[in-house]
PDB file of C-alpha atoms in Angstrom:
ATOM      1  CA  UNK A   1     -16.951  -2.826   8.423  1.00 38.00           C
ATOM      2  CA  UNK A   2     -18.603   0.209  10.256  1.00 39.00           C
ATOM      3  CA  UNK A   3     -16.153   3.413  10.255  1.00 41.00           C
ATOM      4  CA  UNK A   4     -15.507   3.073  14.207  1.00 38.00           C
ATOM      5  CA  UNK A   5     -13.854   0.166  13.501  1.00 39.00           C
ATOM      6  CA  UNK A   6     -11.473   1.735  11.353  1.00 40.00           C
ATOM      7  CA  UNK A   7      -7.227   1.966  12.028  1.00 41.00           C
ATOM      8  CA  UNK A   8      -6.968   5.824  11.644  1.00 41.00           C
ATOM      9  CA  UNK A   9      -5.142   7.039   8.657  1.00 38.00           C
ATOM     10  CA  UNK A  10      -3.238   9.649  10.730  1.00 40.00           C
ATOM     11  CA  UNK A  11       0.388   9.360   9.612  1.00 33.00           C
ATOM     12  CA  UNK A  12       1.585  10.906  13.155  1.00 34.00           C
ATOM     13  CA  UNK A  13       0.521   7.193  14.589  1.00 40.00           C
ATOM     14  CA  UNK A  14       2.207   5.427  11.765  1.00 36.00           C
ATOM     15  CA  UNK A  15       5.324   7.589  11.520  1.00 43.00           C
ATOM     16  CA  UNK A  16       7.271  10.319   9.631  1.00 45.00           C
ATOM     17  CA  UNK A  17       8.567   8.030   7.067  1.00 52.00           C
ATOM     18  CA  UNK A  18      11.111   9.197   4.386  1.00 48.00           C
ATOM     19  CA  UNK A  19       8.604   9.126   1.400  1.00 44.00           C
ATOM     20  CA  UNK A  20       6.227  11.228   3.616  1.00 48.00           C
ATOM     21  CA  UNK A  21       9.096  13.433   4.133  1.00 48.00           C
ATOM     22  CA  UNK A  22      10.018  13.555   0.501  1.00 44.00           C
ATOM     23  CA  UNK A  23       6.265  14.046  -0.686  1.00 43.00           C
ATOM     24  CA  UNK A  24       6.455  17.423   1.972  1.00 47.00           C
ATOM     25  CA  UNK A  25       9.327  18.743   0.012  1.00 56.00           C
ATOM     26  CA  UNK A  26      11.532  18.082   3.762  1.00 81.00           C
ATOM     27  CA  UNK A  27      15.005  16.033   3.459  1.00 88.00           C
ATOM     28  CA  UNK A  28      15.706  12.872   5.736  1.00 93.00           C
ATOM     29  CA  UNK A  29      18.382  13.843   8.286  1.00 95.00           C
ATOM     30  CA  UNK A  30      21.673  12.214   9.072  1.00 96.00           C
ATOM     31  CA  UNK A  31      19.726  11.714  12.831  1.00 96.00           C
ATOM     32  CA  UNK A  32      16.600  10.197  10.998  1.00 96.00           C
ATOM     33  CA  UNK A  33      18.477   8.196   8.852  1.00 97.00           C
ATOM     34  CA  UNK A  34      20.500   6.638  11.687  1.00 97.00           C
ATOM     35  CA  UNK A  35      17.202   5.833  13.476  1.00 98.00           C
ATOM     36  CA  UNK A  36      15.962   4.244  11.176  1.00 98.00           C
ATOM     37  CA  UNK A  37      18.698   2.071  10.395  1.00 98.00           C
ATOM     38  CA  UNK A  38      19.810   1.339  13.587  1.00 98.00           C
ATOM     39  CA  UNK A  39      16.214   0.665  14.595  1.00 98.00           C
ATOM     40  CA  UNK A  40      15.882  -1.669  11.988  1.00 98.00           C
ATOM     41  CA  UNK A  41      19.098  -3.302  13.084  1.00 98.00           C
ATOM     42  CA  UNK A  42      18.115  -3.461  16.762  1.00 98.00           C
ATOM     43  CA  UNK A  43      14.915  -5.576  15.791  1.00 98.00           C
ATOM     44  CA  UNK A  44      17.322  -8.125  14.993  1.00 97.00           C
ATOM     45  CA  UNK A  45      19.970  -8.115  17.297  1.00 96.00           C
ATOM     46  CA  UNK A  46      18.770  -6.647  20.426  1.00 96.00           C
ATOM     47  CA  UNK A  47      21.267  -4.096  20.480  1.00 95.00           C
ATOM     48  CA  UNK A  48      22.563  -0.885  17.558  1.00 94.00           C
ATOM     49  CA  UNK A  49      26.200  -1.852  18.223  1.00 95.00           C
ATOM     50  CA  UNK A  50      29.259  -0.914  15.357  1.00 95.00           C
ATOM     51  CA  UNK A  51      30.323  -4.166  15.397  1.00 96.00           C
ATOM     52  CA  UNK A  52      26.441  -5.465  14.763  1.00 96.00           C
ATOM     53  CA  UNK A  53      25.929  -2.948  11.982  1.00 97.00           C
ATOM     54  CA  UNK A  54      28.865  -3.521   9.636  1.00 97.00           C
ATOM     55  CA  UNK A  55      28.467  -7.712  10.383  1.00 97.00           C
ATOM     56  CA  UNK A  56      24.743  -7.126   9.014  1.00 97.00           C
ATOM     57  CA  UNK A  57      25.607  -4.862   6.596  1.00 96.00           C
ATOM     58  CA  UNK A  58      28.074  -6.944   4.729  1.00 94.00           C
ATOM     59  CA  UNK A  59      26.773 -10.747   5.612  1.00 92.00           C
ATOM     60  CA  UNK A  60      23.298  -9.995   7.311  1.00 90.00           C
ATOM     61  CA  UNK A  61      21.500 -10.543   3.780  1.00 89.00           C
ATOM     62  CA  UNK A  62      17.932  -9.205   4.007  1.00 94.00           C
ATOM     63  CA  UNK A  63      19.494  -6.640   6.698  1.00 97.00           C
ATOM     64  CA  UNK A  64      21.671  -5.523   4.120  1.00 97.00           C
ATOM     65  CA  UNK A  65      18.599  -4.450   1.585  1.00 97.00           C
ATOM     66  CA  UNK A  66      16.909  -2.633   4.218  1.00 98.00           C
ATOM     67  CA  UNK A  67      20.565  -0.744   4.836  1.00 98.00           C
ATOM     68  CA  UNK A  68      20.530  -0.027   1.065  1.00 98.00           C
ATOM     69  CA  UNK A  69      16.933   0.635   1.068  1.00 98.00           C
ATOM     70  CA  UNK A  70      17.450   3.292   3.712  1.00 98.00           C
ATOM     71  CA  UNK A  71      20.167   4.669   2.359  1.00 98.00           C
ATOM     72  CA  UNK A  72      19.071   5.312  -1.082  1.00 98.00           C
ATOM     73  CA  UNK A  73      16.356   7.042   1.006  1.00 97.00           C
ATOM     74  CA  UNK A  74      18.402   9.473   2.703  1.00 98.00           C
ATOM     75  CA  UNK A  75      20.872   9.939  -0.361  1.00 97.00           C
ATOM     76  CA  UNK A  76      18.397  11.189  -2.507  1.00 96.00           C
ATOM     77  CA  UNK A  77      17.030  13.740  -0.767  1.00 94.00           C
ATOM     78  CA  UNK A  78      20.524  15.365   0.592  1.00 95.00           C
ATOM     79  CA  UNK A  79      21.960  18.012  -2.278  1.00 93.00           C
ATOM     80  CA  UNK A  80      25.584  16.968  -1.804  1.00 93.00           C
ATOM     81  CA  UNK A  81      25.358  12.615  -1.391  1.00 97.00           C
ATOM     82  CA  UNK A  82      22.298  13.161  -4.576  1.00 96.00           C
ATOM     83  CA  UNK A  83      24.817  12.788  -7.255  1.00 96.00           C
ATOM     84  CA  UNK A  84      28.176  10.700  -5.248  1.00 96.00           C
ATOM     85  CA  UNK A  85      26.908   8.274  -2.491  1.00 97.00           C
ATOM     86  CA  UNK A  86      23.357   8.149  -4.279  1.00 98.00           C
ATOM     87  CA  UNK A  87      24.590   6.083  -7.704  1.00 98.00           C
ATOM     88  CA  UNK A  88      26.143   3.918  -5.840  1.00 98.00           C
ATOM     89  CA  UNK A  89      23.531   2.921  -2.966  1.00 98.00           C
ATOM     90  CA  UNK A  90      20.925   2.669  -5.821  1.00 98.00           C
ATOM     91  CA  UNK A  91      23.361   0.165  -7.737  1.00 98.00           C
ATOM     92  CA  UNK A  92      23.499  -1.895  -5.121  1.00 98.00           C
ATOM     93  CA  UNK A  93      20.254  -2.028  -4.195  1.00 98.00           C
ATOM     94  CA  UNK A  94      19.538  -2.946  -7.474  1.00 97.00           C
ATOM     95  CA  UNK A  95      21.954  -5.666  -7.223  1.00 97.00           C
ATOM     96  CA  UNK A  96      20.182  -6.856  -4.188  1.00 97.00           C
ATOM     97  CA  UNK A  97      16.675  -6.729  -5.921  1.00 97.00           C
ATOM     98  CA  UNK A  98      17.825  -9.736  -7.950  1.00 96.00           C
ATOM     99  CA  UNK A  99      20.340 -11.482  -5.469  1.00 96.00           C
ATOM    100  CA  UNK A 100      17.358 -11.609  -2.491  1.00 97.00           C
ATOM    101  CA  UNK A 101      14.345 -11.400  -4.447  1.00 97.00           C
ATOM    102  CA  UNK A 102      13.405  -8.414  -2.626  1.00 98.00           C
ATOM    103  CA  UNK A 103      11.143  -5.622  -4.365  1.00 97.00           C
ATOM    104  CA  UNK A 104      10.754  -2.685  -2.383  1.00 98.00           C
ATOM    105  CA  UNK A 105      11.540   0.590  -3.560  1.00 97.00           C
ATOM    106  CA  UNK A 106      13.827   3.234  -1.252  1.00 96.00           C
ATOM    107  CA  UNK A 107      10.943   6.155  -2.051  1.00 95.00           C
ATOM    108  CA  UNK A 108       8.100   3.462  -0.497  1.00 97.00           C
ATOM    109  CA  UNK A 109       6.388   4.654   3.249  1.00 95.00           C
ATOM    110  CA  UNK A 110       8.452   2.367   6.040  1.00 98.00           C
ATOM    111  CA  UNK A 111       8.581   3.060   9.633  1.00 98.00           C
ATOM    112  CA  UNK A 112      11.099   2.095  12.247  1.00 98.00           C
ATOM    113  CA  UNK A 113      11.775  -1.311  13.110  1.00 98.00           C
ATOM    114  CA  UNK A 114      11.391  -3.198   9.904  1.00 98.00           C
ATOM    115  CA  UNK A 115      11.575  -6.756   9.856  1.00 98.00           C
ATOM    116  CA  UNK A 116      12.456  -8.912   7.079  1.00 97.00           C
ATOM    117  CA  UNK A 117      12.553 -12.499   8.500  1.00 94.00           C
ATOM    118  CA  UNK A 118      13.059 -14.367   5.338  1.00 92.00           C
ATOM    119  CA  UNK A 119      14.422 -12.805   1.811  1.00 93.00           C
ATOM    120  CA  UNK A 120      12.909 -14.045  -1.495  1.00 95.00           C
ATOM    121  CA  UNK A 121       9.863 -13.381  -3.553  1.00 96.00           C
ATOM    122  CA  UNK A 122       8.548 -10.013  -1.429  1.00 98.00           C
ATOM    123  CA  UNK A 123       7.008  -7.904  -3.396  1.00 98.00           C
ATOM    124  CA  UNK A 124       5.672  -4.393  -1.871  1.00 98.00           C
ATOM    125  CA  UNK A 125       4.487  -1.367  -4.041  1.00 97.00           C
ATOM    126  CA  UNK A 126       6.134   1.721  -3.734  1.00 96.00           C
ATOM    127  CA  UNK A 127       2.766   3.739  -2.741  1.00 96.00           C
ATOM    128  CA  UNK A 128       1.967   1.502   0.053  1.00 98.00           C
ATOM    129  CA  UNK A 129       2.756   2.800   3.755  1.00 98.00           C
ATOM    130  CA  UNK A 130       4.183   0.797   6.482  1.00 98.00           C
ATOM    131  CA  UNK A 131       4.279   1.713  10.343  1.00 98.00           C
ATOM    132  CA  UNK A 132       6.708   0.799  12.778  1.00 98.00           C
ATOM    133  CA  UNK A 133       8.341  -2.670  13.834  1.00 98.00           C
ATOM    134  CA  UNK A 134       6.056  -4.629  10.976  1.00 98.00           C
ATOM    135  CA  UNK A 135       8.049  -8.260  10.606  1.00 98.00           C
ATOM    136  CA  UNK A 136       7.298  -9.353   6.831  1.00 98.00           C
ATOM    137  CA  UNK A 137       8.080 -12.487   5.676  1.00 97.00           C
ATOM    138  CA  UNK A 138       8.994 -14.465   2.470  1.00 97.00           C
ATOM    139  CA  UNK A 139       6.443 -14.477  -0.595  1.00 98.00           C
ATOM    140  CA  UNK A 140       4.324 -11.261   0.674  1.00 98.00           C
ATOM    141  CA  UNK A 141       2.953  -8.844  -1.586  1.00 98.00           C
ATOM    142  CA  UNK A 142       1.655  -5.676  -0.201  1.00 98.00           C
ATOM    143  CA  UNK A 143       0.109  -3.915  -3.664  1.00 96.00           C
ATOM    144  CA  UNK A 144      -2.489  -2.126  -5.365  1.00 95.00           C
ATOM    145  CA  UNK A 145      -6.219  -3.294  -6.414  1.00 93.00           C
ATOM    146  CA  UNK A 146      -6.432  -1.849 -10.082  1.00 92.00           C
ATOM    147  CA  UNK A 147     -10.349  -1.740  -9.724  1.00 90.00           C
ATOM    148  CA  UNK A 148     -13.070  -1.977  -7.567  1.00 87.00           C
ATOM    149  CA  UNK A 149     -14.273  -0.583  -4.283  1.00 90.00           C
ATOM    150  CA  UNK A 150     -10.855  -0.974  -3.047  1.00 90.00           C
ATOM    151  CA  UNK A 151      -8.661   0.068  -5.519  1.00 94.00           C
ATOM    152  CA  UNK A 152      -5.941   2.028  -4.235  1.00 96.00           C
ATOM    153  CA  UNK A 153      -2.880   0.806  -1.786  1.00 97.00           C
ATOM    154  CA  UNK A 154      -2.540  -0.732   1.391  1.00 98.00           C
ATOM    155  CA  UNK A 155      -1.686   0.922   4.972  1.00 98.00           C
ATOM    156  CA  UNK A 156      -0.269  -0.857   7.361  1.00 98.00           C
ATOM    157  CA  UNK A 157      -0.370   0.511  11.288  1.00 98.00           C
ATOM    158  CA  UNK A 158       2.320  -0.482  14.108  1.00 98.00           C
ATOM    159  CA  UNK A 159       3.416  -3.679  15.697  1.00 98.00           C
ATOM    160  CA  UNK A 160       2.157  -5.951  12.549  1.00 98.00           C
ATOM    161  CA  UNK A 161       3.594  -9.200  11.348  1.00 98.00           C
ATOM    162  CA  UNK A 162       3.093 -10.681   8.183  1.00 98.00           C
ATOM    163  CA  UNK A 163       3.389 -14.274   7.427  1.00 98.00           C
ATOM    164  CA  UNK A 164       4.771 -16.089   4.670  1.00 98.00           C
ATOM    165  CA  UNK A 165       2.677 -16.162   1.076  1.00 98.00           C
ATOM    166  CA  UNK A 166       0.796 -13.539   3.004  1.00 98.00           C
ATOM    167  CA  UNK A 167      -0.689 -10.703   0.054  1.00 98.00           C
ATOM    168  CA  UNK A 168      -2.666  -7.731   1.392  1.00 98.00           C
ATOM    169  CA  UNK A 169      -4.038  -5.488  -1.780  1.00 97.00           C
ATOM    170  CA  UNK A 170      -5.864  -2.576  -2.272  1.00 96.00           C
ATOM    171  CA  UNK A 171      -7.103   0.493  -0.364  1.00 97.00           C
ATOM    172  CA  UNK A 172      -7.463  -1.417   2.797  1.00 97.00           C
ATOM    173  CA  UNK A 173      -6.361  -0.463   6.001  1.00 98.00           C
ATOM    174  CA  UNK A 174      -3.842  -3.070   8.593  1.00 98.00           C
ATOM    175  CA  UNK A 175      -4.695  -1.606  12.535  1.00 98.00           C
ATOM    176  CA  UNK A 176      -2.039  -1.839  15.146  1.00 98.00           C
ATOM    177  CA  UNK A 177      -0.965  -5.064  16.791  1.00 98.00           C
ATOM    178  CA  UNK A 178      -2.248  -7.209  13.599  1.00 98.00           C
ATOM    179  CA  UNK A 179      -0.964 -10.671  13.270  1.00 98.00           C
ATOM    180  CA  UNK A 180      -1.529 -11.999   9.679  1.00 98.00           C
ATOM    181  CA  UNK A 181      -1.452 -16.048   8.665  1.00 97.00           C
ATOM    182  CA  UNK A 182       0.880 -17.600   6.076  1.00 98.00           C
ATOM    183  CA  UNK A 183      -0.885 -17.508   2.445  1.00 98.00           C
ATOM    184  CA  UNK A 184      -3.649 -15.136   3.692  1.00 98.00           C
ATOM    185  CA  UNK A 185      -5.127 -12.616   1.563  1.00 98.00           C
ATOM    186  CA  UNK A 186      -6.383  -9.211   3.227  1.00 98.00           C
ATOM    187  CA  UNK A 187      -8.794  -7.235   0.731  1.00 95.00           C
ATOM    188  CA  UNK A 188     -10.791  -5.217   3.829  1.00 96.00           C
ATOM    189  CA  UNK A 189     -10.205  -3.393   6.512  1.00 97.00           C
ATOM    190  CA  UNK A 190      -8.475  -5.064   9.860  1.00 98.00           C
ATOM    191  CA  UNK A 191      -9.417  -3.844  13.548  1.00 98.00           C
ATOM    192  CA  UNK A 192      -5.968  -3.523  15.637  1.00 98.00           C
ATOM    193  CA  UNK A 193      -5.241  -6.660  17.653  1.00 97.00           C
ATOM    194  CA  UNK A 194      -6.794  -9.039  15.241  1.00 98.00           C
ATOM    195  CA  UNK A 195      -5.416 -12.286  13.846  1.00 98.00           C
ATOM    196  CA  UNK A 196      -6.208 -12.725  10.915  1.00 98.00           C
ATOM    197  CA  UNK A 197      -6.867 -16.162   8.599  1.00 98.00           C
ATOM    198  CA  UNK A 198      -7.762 -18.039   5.158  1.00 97.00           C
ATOM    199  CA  UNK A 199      -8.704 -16.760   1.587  1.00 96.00           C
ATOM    200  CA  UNK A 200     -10.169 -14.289   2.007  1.00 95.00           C
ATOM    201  CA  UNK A 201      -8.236 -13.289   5.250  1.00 96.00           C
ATOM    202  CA  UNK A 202     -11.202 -13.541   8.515  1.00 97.00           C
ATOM    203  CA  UNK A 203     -10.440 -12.788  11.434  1.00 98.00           C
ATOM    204  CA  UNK A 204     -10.358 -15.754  14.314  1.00 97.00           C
ATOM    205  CA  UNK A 205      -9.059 -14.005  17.223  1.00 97.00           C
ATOM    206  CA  UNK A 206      -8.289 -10.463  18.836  1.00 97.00           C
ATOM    207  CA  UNK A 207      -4.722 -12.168  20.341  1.00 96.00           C
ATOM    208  CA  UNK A 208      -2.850  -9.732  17.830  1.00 96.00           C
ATOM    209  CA  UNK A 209       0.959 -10.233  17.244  1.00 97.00           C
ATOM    210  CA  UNK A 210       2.367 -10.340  20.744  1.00 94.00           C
ATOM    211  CA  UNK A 211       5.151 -12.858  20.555  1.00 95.00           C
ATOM    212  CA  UNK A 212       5.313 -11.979  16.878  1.00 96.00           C
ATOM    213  CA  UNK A 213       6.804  -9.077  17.256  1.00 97.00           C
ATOM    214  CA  UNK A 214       9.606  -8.363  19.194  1.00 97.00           C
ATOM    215  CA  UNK A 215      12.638  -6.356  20.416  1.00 97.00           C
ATOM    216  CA  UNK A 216      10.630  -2.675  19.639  1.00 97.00           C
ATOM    217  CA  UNK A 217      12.200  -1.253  23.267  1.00 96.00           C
ATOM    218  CA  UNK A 218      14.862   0.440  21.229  1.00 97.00           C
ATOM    219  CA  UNK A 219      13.026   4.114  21.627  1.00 96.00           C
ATOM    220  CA  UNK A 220      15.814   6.110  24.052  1.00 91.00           C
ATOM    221  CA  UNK A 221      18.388   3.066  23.165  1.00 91.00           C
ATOM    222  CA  UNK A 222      19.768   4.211  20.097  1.00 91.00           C
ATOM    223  CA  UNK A 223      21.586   7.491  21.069  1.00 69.00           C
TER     224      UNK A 223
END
């Protein structure tokens, strides 16, 4: 694939996640932190309501990792929750590791807007960077290639969705408004708005994820 064709690598499309944050030596805020978990909450509900949150939170299963997730997140990096709310988060995230079969770690790249449709067997490395409002689903690994041209991790761009069994591996770059098929593998580089098929993944159509990914009006919403 030619270099025009490229999704950009700028991390001001995909977000200032809290790993980015982290890696510039800058703390997630209480404000960030509540995006993001509202956000995440607001893909699912259509709305960032109190009454929503602690339903999710305590029976919404894979909502609950990505509450955890996010919270271990912000925990760390603040100098007075580090060593009190911290322990705890991380123990039950831990906890949910094994319970959902979820296996993403709190340091890895995520945007607003995560998605997890279906818990068990998901598997994404903690170098790998996701944009906003990606929907993942059960059985997807997002990893590293240990050799070859592409060895490195994945990033992911906006507006993505990720069916089940999906794996996407290596140095290889996901543009905006990608739809990916159930079992596909991704080892290159995807143009945004692509749908993408088989083993390896091809692309069949530029259709992208519309109706795959919803409820992302929640910019200006979640004041």
């Amino acid at each position: 694939m030619d270099d025009s064709a490229r999704p950009s690598n700028d991390v001001s499309r995909i977000g200032h996640t809290s790993s980015e944050r982290a890696q510039a030596g800058t703390p997630m805020t209480f404000s960030q932190y509540r995006f993001l978990v509202l956000s995440d909450l607001y893909r699912i509900t259509g709305n960032a309501k109190r009454t929503s949150l602690l339903r999710y939170i305590f029976h919404g299963e894979s909502y609950r990792y990505n509450f955890w997730m996010r919270t271990c997140a912000y925990a760390k990096g603040n100098p007075l929750l580090r060593y009190t709310l911290y322990p705890f988060a991380r123990l039950v995230l831990g906890h949910l590791v094994y319970k959902l079969g979820i296996s993403i770690p709190a340091g890895t790249s995520i945007g607003s807007g995560f998605y997890i449709g279906h818990f068990g067997g998901i598997v994404v490395s903690q170098k790998a960077t996701i944009g906003r409002n990606c929907n993942i689903s059960q059985g997807v690994t997002i990893g590293r290639a240990n050799r070859g041209r592409n060895q490195g991790y994945p990033v992911l761009g906006n507006n993505i969705y990720i069916g089940p069994g999906a794996v996407i591996a290596g140095s290889v770059r996901i543009g905006d408004n990608v739809a990916i098929g159930a079992n596909c593998v991704v080892t290159t580089d995807i143009p945004d708005d692509s749908v993408v098929v088989g083993i390896p993944g091809r692309i069949i159509s530029q259709a992208g994820a519309a109706g795959y990914v919803n409820r992302t009006d929640y910019d200006g919403k979640l004041g």
